[in-house]
Amino acid sequence: MKLMTNIFLAVVWLASSRASAEASSSPRLLVHLLDYLAKDYGGAVAGGVVLSDSEYAEQVEFSKTALREANELDALAHDAE
C-alpha cells in the first residue's frame, strides 16, 4: 500500500509541477485527486474515528491540494456552485 501511495504522490507532484507551470490547473488532476480521496478515505477513517494518523494526514494534504486545484480552475472560478 505504501509503495502505491509513494507512486501516486510522485505522479501528483509531477502533475502539480506541470500544472503550476501552465496558465491554468488541470481538471483531470482534480478528478484524480478526488477519486483517490474517495477510495482511500475508508482506510484512514471509519465511523468518524481516525484509524491511522499517517493515512489521515495524507488525506488532509490531498484535500488541501484538491481544493487549491479547484480554486485555480477557470471553469470553477466564475461559478461558486
mmCIF file of N, CA and C in Angstrom:
data_model
loop_
_atom_site.group_PDB
_atom_site.id
_atom_site.type_symbol
_atom_site.label_atom_id
_atom_site.label_comp_id
_atom_site.label_asym_id
_atom_site.label_seq_id
_atom_site.Cartn_x
_atom_site.Cartn_y
_atom_site.Cartn_z
ATOM 1 N N MET A 1 0.829 -1.199 0.000
ATOM 2 C CA MET A 1 0.000 0.000 0.000
ATOM 3 C C MET A 1 0.872 1.262 0.000
ATOM 4 N N LYS A 2 1.943 1.251 0.816
ATOM 5 C CA LYS A 2 2.813 2.433 0.876
ATOM 6 C C LYS A 2 3.506 2.685 -0.458
ATOM 7 N N LEU A 3 3.886 1.598 -1.163
ATOM 8 C CA LEU A 3 4.517 1.767 -2.471
ATOM 9 C C LEU A 3 3.559 2.445 -3.436
ATOM 10 N N MET A 4 2.293 2.006 -3.433
ATOM 11 C CA MET A 4 1.283 2.624 -4.288
ATOM 12 C C MET A 4 1.098 4.098 -3.917
ATOM 13 N N THR A 5 1.073 4.379 -2.626
ATOM 14 C CA THR A 5 0.923 5.760 -2.164
ATOM 15 C C THR A 5 2.098 6.606 -2.621
ATOM 16 N N ASN A 6 3.319 6.080 -2.498
ATOM 17 C CA ASN A 6 4.501 6.828 -2.915
ATOM 18 C C ASN A 6 4.504 7.075 -4.413
ATOM 19 N N ILE A 7 4.084 6.080 -5.179
ATOM 20 C CA ILE A 7 3.990 6.259 -6.630
ATOM 21 C C ILE A 7 2.955 7.329 -6.947
ATOM 22 N N PHE A 8 1.803 7.256 -6.278
ATOM 23 C CA PHE A 8 0.758 8.246 -6.513
ATOM 24 C C PHE A 8 1.248 9.646 -6.144
ATOM 25 N N LEU A 9 1.940 9.756 -5.018
ATOM 26 C CA LEU A 9 2.473 11.061 -4.606
ATOM 27 C C LEU A 9 3.429 11.623 -5.652
ATOM 28 N N ALA A 10 4.264 10.762 -6.205
ATOM 29 C CA ALA A 10 5.203 11.208 -7.234
ATOM 30 C C ALA A 10 4.459 11.704 -8.475
ATOM 31 N N VAL A 11 3.429 10.978 -8.872
ATOM 32 C CA VAL A 11 2.640 11.377 -10.043
ATOM 33 C C VAL A 11 1.938 12.699 -9.782
ATOM 34 N N VAL A 12 1.340 12.835 -8.593
ATOM 35 C CA VAL A 12 0.655 14.087 -8.249
ATOM 36 C C VAL A 12 1.644 15.244 -8.215
ATOM 37 N N TRP A 13 2.807 15.023 -7.634
ATOM 38 C CA TRP A 13 3.818 16.078 -7.569
ATOM 39 C C TRP A 13 4.228 16.513 -8.974
ATOM 40 N N LEU A 14 4.483 15.534 -9.844
ATOM 41 C CA LEU A 14 4.856 15.869 -11.222
ATOM 42 C C LEU A 14 3.732 16.605 -11.939
ATOM 43 N N ALA A 15 2.521 16.116 -11.766
ATOM 44 C CA ALA A 15 1.379 16.773 -12.413
ATOM 45 C C ALA A 15 1.171 18.170 -11.858
ATOM 46 N N SER A 16 1.340 18.326 -10.548
ATOM 47 C CA SER A 16 1.178 19.648 -9.927
ATOM 48 C C SER A 16 2.246 20.608 -10.419
ATOM 49 N N SER A 17 3.461 20.114 -10.540
ATOM 50 C CA SER A 17 4.543 20.962 -11.034
ATOM 51 C C SER A 17 4.246 21.422 -12.447
ATOM 52 N N ARG A 18 3.774 20.496 -13.265
ATOM 53 C CA ARG A 18 3.431 20.851 -14.643
ATOM 54 C C ARG A 18 2.249 21.803 -14.673
ATOM 55 N N ALA A 19 1.261 21.544 -13.826
ATOM 56 C CA ALA A 19 0.076 22.403 -13.786
ATOM 57 C C ALA A 19 0.446 23.804 -13.332
ATOM 58 N N SER A 20 1.377 23.905 -12.403
ATOM 59 C CA SER A 20 1.797 25.218 -11.920
ATOM 60 C C SER A 20 2.476 26.011 -13.022
ATOM 61 N N ALA A 21 3.177 25.299 -13.876
ATOM 62 C CA ALA A 21 3.883 25.972 -14.959
ATOM 63 C C ALA A 21 2.919 26.440 -16.041
ATOM 64 N N GLU A 22 1.754 25.818 -16.118
ATOM 65 C CA GLU A 22 0.765 26.200 -17.117
ATOM 66 C C GLU A 22 -0.093 27.343 -16.593
ATOM 67 N N ALA A 23 -0.843 27.952 -17.494
ATOM 68 C CA ALA A 23 -1.666 29.096 -17.117
ATOM 69 C C ALA A 23 -2.802 28.702 -16.178
ATOM 70 N N SER A 24 -3.370 27.521 -16.362
ATOM 71 C CA SER A 24 -4.481 27.117 -15.519
ATOM 72 C C SER A 24 -4.278 25.688 -15.037
ATOM 73 N N SER A 25 -5.010 25.329 -13.996
ATOM 74 C CA SER A 25 -4.910 23.993 -13.440
ATOM 75 C C SER A 25 -5.639 22.994 -14.314
ATOM 76 N N SER A 26 -5.400 21.753 -14.038
ATOM 77 C CA SER A 26 -5.969 20.684 -14.835
ATOM 78 C C SER A 26 -7.198 20.080 -14.170
ATOM 79 N N PRO A 27 -8.324 20.082 -14.855
ATOM 80 C CA PRO A 27 -9.499 19.402 -14.312
ATOM 81 C C PRO A 27 -9.231 17.917 -14.109
ATOM 82 N N ARG A 28 -8.420 17.347 -14.983
ATOM 83 C CA ARG A 28 -8.088 15.924 -14.881
ATOM 84 C C ARG A 28 -7.362 15.631 -13.567
ATOM 85 N N LEU A 29 -6.416 16.474 -13.172
ATOM 86 C CA LEU A 29 -5.705 16.293 -11.908
ATOM 87 C C LEU A 29 -6.682 16.368 -10.744
ATOM 88 N N LEU A 30 -7.591 17.307 -10.783
ATOM 89 C CA LEU A 30 -8.577 17.450 -9.716
ATOM 90 C C LEU A 30 -9.428 16.185 -9.599
ATOM 91 N N VAL A 31 -9.866 15.659 -10.721
ATOM 92 C CA VAL A 31 -10.671 14.436 -10.705
ATOM 93 C C VAL A 31 -9.870 13.270 -10.132
ATOM 94 N N HIS A 32 -8.607 13.152 -10.511
ATOM 95 C CA HIS A 32 -7.771 12.077 -9.978
ATOM 96 C C HIS A 32 -7.580 12.217 -8.468
ATOM 97 N N LEU A 33 -7.356 13.432 -8.010
ATOM 98 C CA LEU A 33 -7.203 13.659 -6.572
ATOM 99 C C LEU A 33 -8.475 13.283 -5.814
ATOM 100 N N LEU A 34 -9.611 13.710 -6.323
ATOM 101 C CA LEU A 34 -10.886 13.411 -5.659
ATOM 102 C C LEU A 34 -11.187 11.914 -5.694
ATOM 103 N N ASP A 35 -10.857 11.272 -6.788
ATOM 104 C CA ASP A 35 -11.055 9.823 -6.899
ATOM 105 C C ASP A 35 -10.190 9.088 -5.881
ATOM 106 N N TYR A 36 -8.945 9.500 -5.779
ATOM 107 C CA TYR A 36 -8.039 8.886 -4.809
ATOM 108 C C TYR A 36 -8.560 9.083 -3.385
ATOM 109 N N LEU A 37 -8.983 10.293 -3.072
ATOM 110 C CA LEU A 37 -9.525 10.569 -1.739
ATOM 111 C C LEU A 37 -10.734 9.685 -1.436
ATOM 112 N N ALA A 38 -11.619 9.552 -2.404
ATOM 113 C CA ALA A 38 -12.829 8.751 -2.202
ATOM 114 C C ALA A 38 -12.496 7.288 -1.941
ATOM 115 N N LYS A 39 -11.513 6.769 -2.628
ATOM 116 C CA LYS A 39 -11.156 5.360 -2.479
ATOM 117 C C LYS A 39 -10.339 5.087 -1.222
ATOM 118 N N ASP A 40 -9.487 6.010 -0.830
ATOM 119 C CA ASP A 40 -8.542 5.769 0.260
ATOM 120 C C ASP A 40 -9.052 6.222 1.626
ATOM 121 N N TYR A 41 -10.074 7.033 1.664
ATOM 122 C CA TYR A 41 -10.553 7.611 2.921
ATOM 123 C C TYR A 41 -10.954 6.540 3.929
ATOM 124 N N GLY A 42 -11.571 5.471 3.472
ATOM 125 C CA GLY A 42 -12.011 4.402 4.363
ATOM 126 C C GLY A 42 -10.875 3.731 5.106
ATOM 127 N N GLY A 43 -9.669 3.808 4.582
ATOM 128 C CA GLY A 43 -8.504 3.252 5.265
ATOM 129 C C GLY A 43 -7.976 4.164 6.350
ATOM 130 N N ALA A 44 -8.433 5.400 6.343
ATOM 131 C CA ALA A 44 -7.968 6.372 7.329
ATOM 132 C C ALA A 44 -9.008 6.664 8.391
ATOM 133 N N VAL A 45 -10.273 6.607 8.013
ATOM 134 C CA VAL A 45 -11.360 6.976 8.929
ATOM 135 C C VAL A 45 -12.522 6.005 8.753
ATOM 136 N N ALA A 46 -13.092 5.584 9.865
ATOM 137 C CA ALA A 46 -14.289 4.738 9.816
ATOM 138 C C ALA A 46 -15.194 5.120 10.973
ATOM 139 N N GLY A 47 -16.444 5.375 10.683
ATOM 140 C CA GLY A 47 -17.395 5.731 11.731
ATOM 141 C C GLY A 47 -17.014 6.991 12.487
ATOM 142 N N GLY A 48 -16.342 7.896 11.793
ATOM 143 C CA GLY A 48 -15.940 9.154 12.416
ATOM 144 C C GLY A 48 -14.712 9.033 13.306
ATOM 145 N N VAL A 49 -14.059 7.867 13.295
ATOM 146 C CA VAL A 49 -12.873 7.634 14.121
ATOM 147 C C VAL A 49 -11.655 7.482 13.215
ATOM 148 N N VAL A 50 -10.575 8.208 13.518
ATOM 149 C CA VAL A 50 -9.340 8.100 12.748
ATOM 150 C C VAL A 50 -8.690 6.756 13.069
ATOM 151 N N LEU A 51 -8.484 5.954 12.035
ATOM 152 C CA LEU A 51 -7.876 4.635 12.196
ATOM 153 C C LEU A 51 -6.362 4.686 12.088
ATOM 154 N N SER A 52 -5.877 5.608 11.274
ATOM 155 C CA SER A 52 -4.436 5.736 11.041
ATOM 156 C C SER A 52 -4.091 7.214 10.932
ATOM 157 N N ASP A 53 -3.291 7.688 11.876
ATOM 158 C CA ASP A 53 -2.912 9.107 11.862
ATOM 159 C C ASP A 53 -2.162 9.477 10.587
ATOM 160 N N SER A 54 -1.264 8.598 10.139
ATOM 161 C CA SER A 54 -0.480 8.920 8.943
ATOM 162 C C SER A 54 -1.356 8.928 7.688
ATOM 163 N N GLU A 55 -2.273 7.961 7.578
ATOM 164 C CA GLU A 55 -3.185 7.945 6.435
ATOM 165 C C GLU A 55 -4.112 9.158 6.467
ATOM 166 N N TYR A 56 -4.565 9.523 7.647
ATOM 167 C CA TYR A 56 -5.448 10.686 7.782
ATOM 168 C C TYR A 56 -4.703 11.967 7.390
ATOM 169 N N ALA A 57 -3.459 12.097 7.841
ATOM 170 C CA ALA A 57 -2.657 13.276 7.484
ATOM 171 C C ALA A 57 -2.483 13.360 5.966
ATOM 172 N N GLU A 58 -2.294 12.204 5.337
ATOM 173 C CA GLU A 58 -2.178 12.160 3.876
ATOM 174 C C GLU A 58 -3.472 12.632 3.225
ATOM 175 N N GLN A 59 -4.601 12.201 3.762
ATOM 176 C CA GLN A 59 -5.909 12.609 3.236
ATOM 177 C C GLN A 59 -6.097 14.119 3.356
ATOM 178 N N VAL A 60 -5.669 14.674 4.471
ATOM 179 C CA VAL A 60 -5.772 16.122 4.675
ATOM 180 C C VAL A 60 -4.933 16.860 3.636
ATOM 181 N N GLU A 61 -3.715 16.384 3.386
ATOM 182 C CA GLU A 61 -2.848 17.022 2.391
ATOM 183 C C GLU A 61 -3.458 16.945 0.994
ATOM 184 N N PHE A 62 -3.974 15.768 0.622
ATOM 185 C CA PHE A 62 -4.596 15.632 -0.688
ATOM 186 C C PHE A 62 -5.838 16.510 -0.793
ATOM 187 N N SER A 63 -6.573 16.642 0.293
ATOM 188 C CA SER A 63 -7.762 17.510 0.293
ATOM 189 C C SER A 63 -7.369 18.959 0.047
ATOM 190 N N LYS A 64 -6.303 19.392 0.698
ATOM 191 C CA LYS A 64 -5.818 20.768 0.504
ATOM 192 C C LYS A 64 -5.371 20.986 -0.940
ATOM 193 N N THR A 65 -4.681 19.992 -1.501
ATOM 194 C CA THR A 65 -4.229 20.095 -2.883
ATOM 195 C C THR A 65 -5.423 20.142 -3.826
ATOM 196 N N ALA A 66 -6.426 19.305 -3.577
ATOM 197 C CA ALA A 66 -7.629 19.291 -4.419
ATOM 198 C C ALA A 66 -8.352 20.632 -4.346
ATOM 199 N N LEU A 67 -8.460 21.196 -3.158
ATOM 200 C CA LEU A 67 -9.112 22.497 -3.004
ATOM 201 C C LEU A 67 -8.337 23.583 -3.741
ATOM 202 N N ARG A 68 -7.022 23.549 -3.632
ATOM 203 C CA ARG A 68 -6.180 24.522 -4.331
ATOM 204 C C ARG A 68 -6.377 24.391 -5.848
ATOM 205 N N GLU A 69 -6.361 23.153 -6.334
ATOM 206 C CA GLU A 69 -6.573 22.921 -7.770
ATOM 207 C C GLU A 69 -7.939 23.428 -8.208
ATOM 208 N N ALA A 70 -8.970 23.135 -7.423
ATOM 209 C CA ALA A 70 -10.335 23.567 -7.763
ATOM 210 C C ALA A 70 -10.422 25.088 -7.814
ATOM 211 N N ASN A 71 -9.769 25.760 -6.884
ATOM 212 C CA ASN A 71 -9.807 27.221 -6.842
ATOM 213 C C ASN A 71 -9.070 27.852 -8.019
ATOM 214 N N GLU A 72 -8.164 27.105 -8.635
ATOM 215 C CA GLU A 72 -7.392 27.640 -9.754
ATOM 216 C C GLU A 72 -8.007 27.333 -11.120
ATOM 217 N N LEU A 73 -9.037 26.521 -11.139
ATOM 218 C CA LEU A 73 -9.676 26.189 -12.420
ATOM 219 C C LEU A 73 -10.569 27.330 -12.875
ATOM 220 N N ASP A 74 -10.346 27.812 -14.065
ATOM 221 C CA ASP A 74 -11.128 28.917 -14.609
ATOM 222 C C ASP A 74 -12.621 28.597 -14.623
ATOM 223 N N ALA A 75 -12.954 27.361 -15.010
ATOM 224 C CA ALA A 75 -14.367 26.966 -15.103
ATOM 225 C C ALA A 75 -15.080 27.042 -13.758
ATOM 226 N N LEU A 76 -14.373 26.798 -12.678
ATOM 227 C CA LEU A 76 -14.966 26.838 -11.349
ATOM 228 C C LEU A 76 -14.845 28.202 -10.690
ATOM 229 N N ALA A 77 -13.907 28.993 -11.119
ATOM 230 C CA ALA A 77 -13.663 30.294 -10.516
ATOM 231 C C ALA A 77 -14.805 31.271 -10.741
ATOM 232 N N HIS A 78 -15.549 31.098 -11.816
ATOM 233 C CA HIS A 78 -16.609 32.042 -12.155
ATOM 234 C C HIS A 78 -17.985 31.635 -11.627
ATOM 235 N N ASP A 79 -18.062 30.411 -11.092
ATOM 236 C CA ASP A 79 -19.345 29.915 -10.607
ATOM 237 C C ASP A 79 -19.126 29.175 -9.297
ATOM 238 N N ALA A 80 -19.506 29.789 -8.202
ATOM 239 C CA ALA A 80 -19.262 29.217 -6.876
ATOM 240 C C ALA A 80 -19.937 27.868 -6.669
ATOM 241 N N GLU A 81 -21.057 27.622 -7.348
ATOM 242 C CA GLU A 81 -21.724 26.325 -7.220
ATOM 243 C C GLU A 81 -20.920 25.255 -7.875
#
